């Protein structure tokens, strides 16, 4: 196995791992090596892992409990609730037309996976099954580095703030409001601290996402403005990583200390098909 940082500046953000085959369940030492790499680098791409669905789930379960989608089956191409369908296919498996504004467009906004749930994603596993000839990058922001870069006086002001998150707020930001009553009921707002401490490394980071609505106990507009300001700060190029996909990459990221977003890709010719699984935080 070879583990190499992706960037020369901020070289503890993003790494690529080669020389292993996860179609066989990894030995404990190999799994620990991957988990340690993820704790340190926050985004780890494992090259050439042409996984079957079961193999992806088995690996995800080594990290913890796997999230199940609440979306109605009629909205999902992949009927197994443990997978989300990332890419440019519609429910029937055809290429989405460029003008359909869909649920998945929210991926273009800076976000953290499942940040609108009480137990958000701790680890996401995204498996590239079909990539177009020039795959769009997925961009990441290092929320640890962003925290570290704030002046201490600012850190002290932010340290104890609590943020309300809602999936309805998130999807409204990209023009989707077509939730059923049942889906709305299953999605009450949740509160997360603005600043988190990483369970393994102890490093602190900002916790933000497009689902962030306002600051608890502050006027709505004031809270929104602060969240926007911090998001703009944390997503400056100096804290960013653009992950360049290769065929059959398995990309893992730590949702507790990163944000990410898709970059635009519209094609009437080429399929982009990735399988998403998320491991949620321990209860
Ligand atoms: C995700 C996501 C970005 C992309 O899979 O959680 O936000 O580039 N994807 O598809
Ligand atoms: Mn995402």
XYZ file of C-alpha atoms and ligand atoms in Angstrom:
294
model
C 0.000 0.000 0.000
C 1.173 3.471 -0.805
C -0.376 6.575 0.757
C 0.509 9.925 -0.812
C -0.721 13.414 0.061
C -2.501 15.111 -2.841
C -1.355 18.662 -2.153
C 1.993 20.180 -1.358
C 0.518 23.062 0.620
C -1.880 21.944 3.357
C -0.420 18.462 2.918
C -2.564 16.908 5.624
C -5.712 17.524 3.578
C -6.368 14.865 0.932
C -4.402 11.711 0.125
C -4.435 8.923 -2.421
C -4.032 5.281 -1.500
C -2.938 2.653 -4.016
C -1.998 -1.013 -3.971
C -4.927 -2.710 -2.282
C -8.039 -4.601 -3.361
C -11.144 -4.025 -1.270
C -13.205 -6.633 -3.117
C -11.930 -8.904 -0.347
C -12.800 -7.675 3.168
C -9.619 -5.964 4.434
C -7.680 -7.435 7.355
C -7.975 -5.484 10.621
C -4.556 -3.809 10.128
C -5.471 -2.723 6.610
C -8.787 -1.329 7.775
C -7.083 0.526 10.638
C -4.568 1.949 8.178
C -7.410 3.337 6.044
C -9.256 4.707 9.098
C -6.070 6.389 10.375
C -5.420 7.895 6.939
C -8.951 9.271 6.920
C -8.561 10.763 10.402
C -5.386 12.502 9.330
C -6.144 13.540 5.728
C -9.977 13.868 5.950
C -10.337 12.989 2.214
C -8.821 9.726 0.953
C -9.140 8.411 -2.602
C -8.466 4.705 -3.057
C -7.542 4.001 -6.667
C -9.087 1.299 -8.806
C -11.700 -0.421 -6.626
C -14.302 -1.889 -8.990
C -16.683 -2.839 -6.182
C -19.968 -4.702 -6.217
C -22.748 -3.158 -4.124
C -22.388 -5.750 -1.360
C -18.654 -5.151 -1.113
C -19.233 -1.423 -0.719
C -21.811 -1.997 2.041
C -19.559 -4.498 3.831
C -16.726 -1.984 3.872
C -19.020 0.858 5.007
C -20.312 -1.249 7.882
C -16.780 -1.609 9.213
C -16.901 2.137 9.982
C -20.300 2.017 11.700
C -24.050 2.086 11.050
C -25.023 2.812 7.434
C -27.613 5.487 6.657
C -30.879 4.563 4.952
C -32.644 7.017 2.663
C -36.053 8.387 3.662
C -36.874 9.283 0.055
C -39.882 7.613 -1.432
C -39.010 4.691 -3.713
C -40.620 6.449 -6.670
C -37.858 9.081 -6.469
C -34.990 6.616 -6.287
C -33.349 4.743 -9.161
C -31.475 2.506 -6.713
C -34.103 0.676 -4.729
C -31.698 -0.319 -1.937
C -32.152 2.488 0.632
C -28.521 2.269 1.689
C -27.345 3.785 -1.611
C -27.813 7.239 -3.020
C -27.461 7.693 -6.729
C -24.860 10.351 -7.471
C -24.366 11.409 -11.072
C -26.470 12.422 -14.025
C -29.076 9.668 -14.355
C -32.783 10.056 -13.759
C -34.991 7.601 -11.884
C -35.411 5.510 -15.039
C -31.644 5.339 -15.633
C -31.584 7.773 -18.559
C -29.351 10.817 -18.786
C -31.003 13.745 -16.992
C -31.849 16.553 -19.334
C -29.809 19.675 -18.647
C -32.821 21.724 -17.624
C -34.313 19.392 -14.975
C -33.962 20.957 -11.566
C -33.768 17.945 -9.341
C -33.167 16.920 -5.788
C -29.500 16.134 -6.516
C -28.723 19.705 -7.581
C -28.187 20.474 -3.906
C -24.805 18.747 -4.333
C -23.599 21.849 -6.170
C -23.851 23.852 -2.930
C -21.162 23.593 -0.278
C -22.458 21.039 2.182
C -21.797 18.258 4.622
C -23.678 15.012 4.081
C -26.786 14.460 6.231
C -26.087 17.619 8.241
C -29.856 18.005 8.571
C -30.093 14.830 10.679
C -29.434 14.452 14.387
C -26.801 11.872 13.456
C -25.085 13.276 10.365
C -22.639 11.423 8.124
C -19.300 10.790 9.760
C -17.803 8.944 6.800
C -19.058 8.982 3.219
C -17.949 6.336 0.718
C -18.452 7.294 -2.933
C -17.680 4.646 -5.539
C -17.145 5.718 -9.150
C -18.871 3.077 -11.266
C -19.098 4.942 -14.579
C -17.205 8.163 -15.305
C -17.350 10.400 -18.369
C -14.104 10.940 -20.328
C -13.483 14.217 -18.487
C -14.989 13.739 -15.056
C -15.921 16.860 -13.098
C -13.906 17.334 -9.896
C -15.485 17.155 -6.469
C -14.329 20.050 -4.289
C -13.578 19.912 -0.568
C -12.985 22.563 2.074
C -10.787 21.840 5.093
C -12.859 23.043 8.040
C -9.987 22.327 10.461
C -7.631 24.647 8.609
C -10.395 27.246 8.363
C -10.902 27.109 12.130
C -7.164 27.307 12.782
C -6.925 30.413 10.604
C -9.481 32.393 12.616
C -8.118 34.899 15.142
C -8.349 33.622 18.731
C -10.777 36.359 19.727
C -13.095 35.278 16.916
C -12.753 31.641 17.890
C -13.815 32.530 21.419
C -16.964 34.282 20.122
C -17.924 31.322 17.958
C -16.988 28.449 20.205
C -20.294 27.883 21.964
C -22.751 28.746 19.178
C -25.418 26.266 18.111
C -26.771 26.104 14.559
C -30.183 24.975 13.385
C -30.125 22.811 10.224
C -32.973 21.699 7.988
C -33.161 19.685 4.776
C -36.053 21.879 3.674
C -33.812 24.959 3.970
C -31.085 23.164 2.017
C -33.272 22.020 -0.874
C -35.083 25.366 -1.063
C -31.677 26.952 -1.801
C -31.613 25.028 -5.089
C -35.254 25.433 -5.992
C -36.657 22.128 -4.736
C -39.689 22.308 -2.452
C -41.739 19.384 -3.679
C -41.658 17.308 -0.478
C -44.600 15.137 0.503
C -46.165 15.728 3.936
C -44.740 12.428 5.062
C -41.227 13.440 3.987
C -41.635 16.784 5.808
C -42.711 15.043 8.973
C -39.686 12.801 8.817
C -37.406 15.833 8.500
C -37.762 18.119 11.553
C -34.957 20.696 12.036
C -31.957 19.669 14.154
C -29.292 21.566 16.067
C -25.520 21.050 15.774
C -22.663 22.920 17.431
C -20.848 25.351 15.108
C -17.485 24.126 16.346
C -16.611 20.483 16.730
C -13.713 18.506 18.092
C -12.595 15.509 16.054
C -13.148 12.266 17.982
C -9.807 10.749 16.871
C -7.375 13.636 16.394
C -8.887 16.162 18.827
C -8.545 18.874 16.157
C -11.261 21.480 16.153
C -13.159 22.509 13.044
C -16.091 24.568 11.876
C -19.251 22.623 11.122
C -21.278 24.223 8.352
C -23.477 23.069 5.506
C -26.076 24.367 3.068
C -28.671 23.002 5.498
C -27.546 25.570 8.109
C -30.438 27.921 8.680
C -29.629 30.247 11.574
C -27.950 30.525 14.968
C -30.014 29.368 17.917
C -30.985 32.277 20.184
C -30.024 35.017 17.702
C -32.211 37.016 15.298
C -32.619 34.978 12.075
C -31.044 37.504 9.724
C -28.057 38.079 11.972
C -27.471 34.313 12.235
C -27.823 33.806 8.499
C -25.344 36.564 7.778
C -22.799 35.029 10.157
C -23.213 31.579 8.560
C -22.749 33.064 5.101
C -19.661 34.947 6.182
C -18.100 31.848 7.744
C -18.956 29.703 4.715
C -17.283 32.214 2.406
C -14.260 32.286 4.701
C -13.940 28.483 4.922
C -14.256 27.913 1.177
C -11.420 30.192 0.097
C -8.996 28.531 -2.333
C -6.356 28.202 0.389
C -8.554 25.735 2.299
C -9.742 23.856 -0.791
C -8.956 20.628 -2.557
C -10.293 19.679 -6.006
C -10.445 15.895 -6.195
C -9.745 14.600 -9.709
C -11.597 11.349 -10.276
C -10.125 8.285 -11.966
C -12.125 5.230 -13.086
C -13.226 3.041 -10.149
C -11.932 5.388 -7.485
C -13.449 4.815 -4.080
C -13.417 8.175 -2.322
C -13.825 8.412 1.444
C -14.279 11.614 3.376
C -14.800 12.659 6.951
C -17.958 14.732 7.223
C -17.152 16.049 10.667
C -14.335 18.303 9.443
C -14.925 18.940 5.721
C -17.479 20.487 3.411
C -17.763 19.515 -0.230
C -19.612 20.272 -3.431
C -20.046 18.862 -6.909
C -18.864 20.934 -9.868
C -21.229 21.362 -12.824
C -21.409 18.553 -15.342
C -24.053 18.388 -17.988
C -23.868 15.871 -20.743
C -26.302 14.500 -23.245
C -23.769 11.832 -24.211
C -21.801 10.601 -21.225
C -22.963 8.856 -18.107
C -21.656 9.716 -14.658
C -22.670 7.109 -12.145
C -21.401 6.895 -8.577
C -22.782 4.974 -5.600
C -22.937 6.874 -2.307
C -23.096 5.268 1.130
C -22.784 7.120 4.410
C -21.886 5.945 7.868
C -23.654 7.976 10.528
C -22.258 9.209 13.820
C -22.554 6.951 16.820
C -25.697 7.574 18.907
C -21.889 13.489 -2.533
C -21.684 14.725 -3.268
C -20.461 15.543 -5.184
C -20.179 15.126 -6.599
O -21.691 12.431 -3.151
O -22.197 13.526 -1.316
O -21.947 15.768 -2.750
O -19.162 15.587 -7.152
N -21.171 14.560 -4.499
O -20.967 14.354 -7.150
Mn -22.536 15.308 -0.548
